[in-house]
Amino acid sequence: MGSDKGLFKFRGKALITYQLETLSRFKHDIFLVANSKQQVQNYINCIDIKRIMGFIVDDDDFVLDQESRLPLIGLYSAFKEL
């Protein structure tokens, strides 16, 4: 497992902030998928959440253990929720 790349600082801002700035130009709702409630809290503490319509946490029933967390689980959780 690695670190949360979205919170990695580049030129004083978290990488996720650059993505949110770009996505905000499209005037669509933005949902952020996180792998845990702790990750949601980390993002809330780090970014301007006014741009985010809501957070979706990975489906724990689908994840067997921390080792099996993959980006596709985030897609699965988002499609299931939305």
Backbone as a ProteinNet text record, in pm:
[ID]
protein_1_A
[PRIMARY]
MGSDKGLFKFRGKALITYQLETLSRFKHDIFLVANSKQQVQNYINCIDIKRIMGFIVDDDDFVLDQESRLPLIGLYSAFKEL
[TERTIARY]
84.2	0	87.8	38.8	114.5	47.1	94.4	34.5	-76.3	-154.8	-264.7	-208.1	-201.4	-141.6	-223.7	-353.5	-438.3	-402.5	-346.2	-308.2	-163.4	-89.7	49.1	52.3	138.6	147.2	239.3	190.8	268.9	247.4	355.5	349.4	248.8	249.5	168.8	24	-20.1	-158.8	-161.7	-263.3	-282.1	-317.6	-269.9	-297.6	-447.2	-526.1	-670.5	-729.3	-669.2	-716.5	-706.3	-597.2	-582.4	-692.3	-721.2	-825.8	-962.4	-991	-1119.2	-1133.8	-1025.4	-1029.3	-1063.5	-1005.2	-1032.4	-1175.9	-1219.5	-1354.6	-1462.7	-1435.2	-1533.7	-1571.9	-1487.4	-1515.6	-1631.6	-1660.1	-1762.6	-1903.6	-1917.6	-2049.1	-2133.6	-2070.7	-2142	-2115.9	-2202.7	-2182.2	-2055.4	-1980.9	-1857.5	-1875.8	-1852.8	-1853.1	-1712.3	-1663.6	-1529.7	-1542.9	-1476.7	-1480.3	-1358.1	-1381.2	-1272.7	-1274.9	-1159.7	-1153.8	-1193	-1210.6	-1249.1	-1305.5	-1371.7	-1421.6	-1305.2	-1193.7	-1075.2	-1021.7	-1022.1	-976.2	-1069.3	-1199.4	-1294	-1256.7	-1230.8	-1194.8	-1064.5	-967.4	-840.8	-863.5	-951.8	-982	-1057.4	-1152.8	-1227.6	-1132.8	-1031.5	-935.5	-840	-828.7	-723.8	-774.4	-897.9	-944.3	-1068	-1101.8	-1223	-1339.1	-1418.5	-1522	-1649.3	-1653.9	-1771.9	-1794.1	-1689.4	-1700.5	-1752.4	-1755.1	-1789.8	-1934.9	-2010.8	-2151.3	-2165.9	-2073.1	-2079.5	-1961	-1947.1	-1842	-1905	-1836.9	-1878.6	-1764	-1795.5	-1693.5	-1704.1	-1588.5	-1585.2	-1675.4	-1736.2	-1824.3	-1740.9	-1754.1	-1675.4	-1711.3	-1833.8	-1872.9	-1794.8	-1750.6	-1678.8	-1529.5	-1477.4	-1334.1	-1305.3	-1221.7	-1189.4	-1090.9	-989.9	-890.5	-823.2	-740.8	-673.9	-585.3	-530.4	-441.5	-516.6	-646.7	-722.2	-787.7	-757.1	-815.5	-751.4	-835.3	-790.5	-874.5	-823.5	-903	-1037.6	-1043.2	-1169.4	-1277.5	-1238.7	-1337.2	-1402.5	-1325.3	-1381.3	-1484.9	-1455.8	-1553.3	-1679	-1659.7	-1772.8	-1859.7	-1795.9	-1869.5	-1945.5	-1882.3	-1947.8	-2068.3	-2052	-2163.7	-2277.4	-2242.2	-2344	-2422.2	-2353	-2414.9	-2496	-2443.5	-2510.2	-2606.5
-118.1	0	123.1	224.6	348.3	457.6	576.7	692.1	749.9	837.9	900.2	1007.2	975.6	1068	1194.9	1187.7	1305.6	1415.4	1377.8	1476	1521.1	1461.6	1500.8	1647	1725.4	1868.9	1894.4	1974.8	2019.5	2169.7	2244	2390.6	2445.6	2383.4	2433.6	2388.6	2310.2	2263.4	2112.2	2050.1	1905.8	1876.1	1762.8	1726.9	1721.7	1675.1	1668.2	1807	1909.6	2046.4	2086	2048.2	2077.1	2006.3	1881.8	1807.3	1871.8	1913	1977.1	2109.1	2184.7	2311.1	2286.1	2182.4	2149	2100.5	2008.7	1953.8	2058.4	2155.4	2259.2	2342.8	2348.9	2425.9	2367	2238.4	2170.3	2186.9	2247.2	2276.4	2151.3	2041.1	1918.1	1887.5	1805.5	1764.1	1680.4	1701.7	1627.2	1543.5	1414.2	1322.4	1267.5	1260.2	1208.8	1071.7	971.7	835.9	815.6	766.9	743.3	597.2	549.5	409.1	387.1	495.1	481.7	614.1	607.6	730.5	818.8	756.2	833.4	912.6	852.6	924.5	1041.8	1023.3	1134	1248.2	1216.8	1320.4	1389.9	1313.9	1372.8	1472.6	1438.2	1529.5	1652.4	1632.7	1746.2	1845.3	1794	1880.1	1951	1903.2	1952	2035	2014.4	2077.9	2164	2244.2	2324.9	2234.9	2190.7	2091.4	2152.9	2284.1	2347.2	2297.2	2254.3	2207.7	2064.4	1994.3	1852.2	1834.8	1764	1738.2	1635	1539.7	1436.7	1343.7	1264.2	1163.4	1025.2	934.1	794.5	712.2	628.1	543.1	404.7	344.2	210.5	113.9	25.6	-76.8	-178.3	-177.6	-268.2	-414.7	-442.9	-581.9	-641.8	-556.6	-602.2	-619.1	-547	-547.9	-653.3	-749.5	-856.6	-811.3	-735.8	-684.6	-562	-494.8	-373.3	-400.9	-520.2	-555.1	-560.7	-586.4	-604.4	-475.6	-363.2	-235.9	-194.6	-177.7	-140.2	-22.7	54.7	164.7	118.9	-3.3	-52.2	-65.1	-86.4	-92.3	44.9	150.4	285.3	306	258.2	267.8	188	67	-17.6	54.5	112.1	181.3	301.7	376.5	494.1	453.7	354.3	310.6	254.2	183	125.8	236.8	339.4	448.7	542.9	571.5	668.4	599.2
0	0	0	-62.2	-68.9	10.1	-16.1	51.1	-37.2	18.9	-54	-147.4	-274.7	-371.9	-388.5	-365.2	-377.7	-280	-166	-64.4	-77.4	-170.6	-193.2	-236.7	-174.5	-204.4	-323.6	-416.7	-531.5	-543.2	-530.9	-533.9	-432.2	-315.6	-204.4	-199.9	-299.6	-301	-316.5	-256.5	-272.3	-418.2	-469.8	-609.5	-638.5	-543.1	-564.3	-589.1	-533.3	-553.4	-700.1	-766.1	-909.5	-989.7	-952.6	-1022.6	-1001.6	-878.9	-850.3	-925	-935.4	-1010.2	-1156.9	-1214.1	-1354	-1371.2	-1285.8	-1297.6	-1272.5	-1188.6	-1155.6	-1277.2	-1375.6	-1497.6	-1577.8	-1557.4	-1636.3	-1581.3	-1463.7	-1404.5	-1381.8	-1347.3	-1311.8	-1164.8	-1107.2	-968.7	-957.9	-850.8	-826.5	-700.9	-714.7	-601.7	-587.1	-466.2	-440.7	-376.2	-433.2	-379.7	-291.9	-170.6	-74.8	-32.2	13.5	54	199.7	275.9	417.2	468	581.6	644.4	687.7	724.6	762.5	643.3	525.6	407	375.6	394.3	375.8	468.6	595	691.7	652.4	603	558.4	445	351.4	241.3	290.5	380.3	435.1	501.5	570.2	639.4	544.2	420.4	330.8	212.5	171.3	47.7	71.9	-28.6	-27.6	-69.7	27.1	-3.9	-62.5	-78.6	-139.2	-281.6	-346.7	-485.5	-494.1	-382.2	-382	-339.8	-422.2	-393.2	-281.4	-276.8	-174.4	-181.4	-77.6	-70	-76.8	-142.6	-149.1	-91.6	5.8	67.9	6	-24.2	-83.7	-8.6	-83.5	-28.9	49.7	182.7	267.4	246.8	203.2	179.3	63.2	-26	-144.8	-118.4	-19.3	10.4	116	82.1	176.3	282.4	242.4	336.4	274.5	352.5	304.5	183.3	174.4	62.8	-70.3	-65.1	-189.3	-239	-178.2	-222.5	-355.9	-455.3	-589.1	-638.8	-734.3	-790	-847.1	-899.6	-955	-848.8	-724.3	-616.2	-599.9	-619.9	-616	-725.2	-845	-954.5	-922.7	-871.4	-832.6	-729.8	-628.2	-521.7	-576.5	-666.4	-725.1	-809.3	-895.2	-979.4	-894.9	-789.8	-701.5	-631	-587.7	-512.3	-600.9	-718.5	-805.9	-899.2
[MASK]
++++++++++++++++++++++++++++++++++++++++++++++++++++++++++++++++++++++++++++++++++

